[in-house]
Amino acid sequence: MTRHSLSLLLRNEPGALARIVVLFSSRGVDVESLSLGPAEPHGGHSALSRLDVVVGLQPGRTAAQLVKQLGRIVDVKSVVDRTHDEALELGA
Amino acid sequence: MDTTGAGALVKALEDVGCEVIFGMPGGAILPAYDPLLDSVKIRHVLVRHEQGAGHAAQGYAQATGRVGVCMATSGPGATNLVTPLADAYMDSVPIVAITGQVSRGVIGTDAFQEADIRSITLPITKHSYQVHDPADIPRVIAEAFALAASGRPGPVLVDLPKDVLAAATTYTPPKLTTPSRPVLPPVQLRNAAQLIGSSKRPVFYVGGGVIRSGAAQELRELAERTGIPVVTTLMARGAFPDSHRLHLGMPGMHGTVPAVAALQRADLLIAVGTRFDDRVTGSLPDFAPHAAVVHADIDPAEISKNRKADVGIVGDCRDVLAALSAVVTGTADLTEWWHYLGGLRATYPLGYDWPPDGALAPQYVVERLSTLAGPEAIYTAGVGQHQMWAAQYVKYERPGSFINSGGAGTMGFAVPAAMGAQTGAPDRTVWAIDGDGCFQMTNQELATCAAEGIPIKVAIINNGNLGMVRQWQTLFYDGRYSNTGLGTHQRHPDFVKLADALGCVGLRCTTQSEVDGTILEAMEVRDRPVVVDFVVGQDAQVWPMVAAGTGNDEIMAARGIRPLFDEEE
């Protein structure tokens, strides 16, 4: 299993998170950690949410493929694979 | 306040061009059925089971190229749509499902006929809505239609709580948008053109996306300009004329020997609107081992999903094929390649033996149906042996003439899909080629067809068994026939009497000499549906065959006959 950090911007709509989580389970993706919050931090109703998630992928499955599958979800505005950034921050 | 949520729903459906809804009323969706009674633009076809409504919407969508619409009430009405939604998701069919929901105040309380249909269908819909403000209904309907039809088509669900339908609102006409198409990447196009120009054994591997995007003409132009052979998958049958000299037939588990060999021996696959499904590739590591891959698809997530593409092009198939036509200047000499493929075509044509016990050969029935009904008819199929024979022995000449359940493999698809196709194409002859197992899953829609004046024709290829399962039991389970006998040869049920009881004409055919006469008699009936019970032998098998999980090189042309590609090279 390989670990990847993904960061998503999604519309703050009912069911948006559910659709992403269902994609993980139906494509056999392991979720290690997940955090959701408003994309604009200054109170009030935020139109966008930010989802940071660390996933484990089965052998033969690529993060690029998962990013494209997440990108198909209508409520997902952007997906970035931050695995490499994190490695840099940790000085790895 | 000039209307209700329900009024806005019907008005919005009219404004987006909906002309027919397949559905069934019930408690939660009831408010929507009242203004529907007054609509002169929308026909409602009252089905006998919501699954029939969903498959009918799929059949309508595929026969017309428009968005199909089905409607059901909350709870079990909505859950009966799950199979058609899954089917439409797998085969990229644009449908919109409208479901009633319990009132907002009782959602989440296990109310009568409550089911969380939005959650249930999350993995099998492109997108879904639950509307909480009646003023949003026109916008949501317009978005649902646009989403279903744009990009890679698929099913969209709109869930409408009863009190939202009943509430007063003001109708605001929805903004209709023209979906944008991806801009094609010039570098990839050039790279693809270069591969096409230099490869010695290229093949067009064409999928259902070519039909969805209306790219048959562009495909034909590019194929004819380059002289490159074409194979059409189960979902692409009709995308390229079967009578065309460049066409090698269908690849895959039950594909033709030349089509399978073309993929296996190719040095270049030009894959267009296709997804390297396991029924086509067989064992992936053994699939097309010598080929570079150009893969064009509207869905970026399909490119390099199962097989790494050397050149990936995200775009609409029609745009891609037209653009390739403009940049492909020539090809290498393909004489040797065609010499090899022509040899296979001559040695291994599709063929079948007559059953030794004198029973009717099912392949012969399908072949005669194709000849007598012709390429202007629409053919639908369920899933199993009859489906494969319909894919092999009907000669398709135009896109949209074969409608079947490819990815999901949904038994019972043929009759309701034919009902939807006939509704969308009233001037065409529509034949459902069905199995005796499949037919018993959804034949209740024949009552709908009889009552609504939808004169479909059904050819039951009645071999008395779940034929494809029986074939696998013969080949892989030592002929231990566990639970595949249906008793239909003992008339459980009697399909002729059943047809009569459903308000259809019922005919039966048991011998070769009766086949043409029976088909012609069925073709004469125009005012009612017709069901023909073709009683065929139970031991006929679908060949060629690549056994599941093996490589395509293991293809058997017939039982015990394995073409040895390598020796012929």
mmCIF file of C-alpha atoms in Angstrom, chain A residues 20-70:
data_model
loop_
_atom_site.group_PDB
_atom_site.id
_atom_site.type_symbol
_atom_site.label_atom_id
_atom_site.label_comp_id
_atom_site.label_asym_id
_atom_site.label_seq_id
_atom_site.Cartn_x
_atom_site.Cartn_y
_atom_site.Cartn_z
ATOM 1 C CA ILE A 20 -16.195 11.554 -2.082
ATOM 2 C CA VAL A 21 -16.173 9.037 0.755
ATOM 3 C CA VAL A 22 -18.274 6.593 -1.283
ATOM 4 C CA LEU A 23 -15.784 6.902 -4.134
ATOM 5 C CA PHE A 24 -13.010 5.899 -1.722
ATOM 6 C CA SER A 25 -14.920 2.827 -0.539
ATOM 7 C CA SER A 26 -16.138 1.724 -3.977
ATOM 8 C CA ARG A 27 -12.646 2.038 -5.509
ATOM 9 C CA GLY A 28 -10.963 0.213 -2.638
ATOM 10 C CA VAL A 29 -9.106 3.242 -1.253
ATOM 11 C CA ASP A 30 -8.028 3.133 2.399
ATOM 12 C CA VAL A 31 -8.606 6.377 4.348
ATOM 13 C CA GLU A 32 -5.978 7.015 7.040
ATOM 14 C CA SER A 33 -7.049 10.496 8.069
ATOM 15 C CA LEU A 34 -9.559 13.034 6.888
ATOM 16 C CA SER A 35 -10.219 16.629 7.834
ATOM 17 C CA LEU A 36 -12.919 18.963 6.526
ATOM 18 C CA GLY A 37 -13.388 22.667 7.137
ATOM 19 C CA PRO A 38 -14.541 25.891 5.525
ATOM 20 C CA ALA A 39 -12.199 27.082 2.780
ATOM 21 C CA GLU A 40 -12.613 30.711 3.870
ATOM 22 C CA PRO A 41 -11.714 30.788 7.541
ATOM 23 C CA HIS A 42 -13.402 34.071 8.547
ATOM 24 C CA GLY A 43 -16.757 32.837 9.844
ATOM 25 C CA GLY A 44 -20.173 32.858 8.201
ATOM 26 C CA HIS A 45 -21.334 30.471 5.501
ATOM 27 C CA SER A 46 -18.510 29.335 3.283
ATOM 28 C CA ALA A 47 -19.411 28.365 -0.297
ATOM 29 C CA LEU A 48 -16.349 26.127 -0.504
ATOM 30 C CA SER A 49 -14.917 23.528 1.840
ATOM 31 C CA ARG A 50 -11.391 22.208 2.014
ATOM 32 C CA LEU A 51 -10.869 18.490 2.492
ATOM 33 C CA ASP A 52 -7.432 17.168 3.402
ATOM 34 C CA VAL A 53 -7.147 13.421 3.306
ATOM 35 C CA VAL A 54 -4.401 10.845 3.594
ATOM 36 C CA VAL A 55 -5.188 7.694 1.654
ATOM 37 C CA GLY A 56 -3.591 4.314 1.143
ATOM 38 C CA LEU A 57 -3.662 2.840 -2.353
ATOM 39 C CA GLN A 58 -3.520 -0.819 -3.242
ATOM 40 C CA PRO A 59 -0.602 -2.025 -5.360
ATOM 41 C CA GLY A 60 -1.112 -1.172 -9.010
ATOM 42 C CA ARG A 61 -3.446 1.775 -8.289
ATOM 43 C CA THR A 62 -2.032 5.243 -8.854
ATOM 44 C CA ALA A 63 -2.748 8.522 -7.133
ATOM 45 C CA ALA A 64 -3.032 10.173 -10.551
ATOM 46 C CA GLN A 65 -5.953 7.864 -11.387
ATOM 47 C CA LEU A 66 -7.653 8.655 -8.062
ATOM 48 C CA VAL A 67 -7.170 12.396 -8.633
ATOM 49 C CA LYS A 68 -8.899 12.082 -12.021
ATOM 50 C CA GLN A 69 -11.758 10.055 -10.555
ATOM 51 C CA LEU A 70 -12.243 12.643 -7.795
#
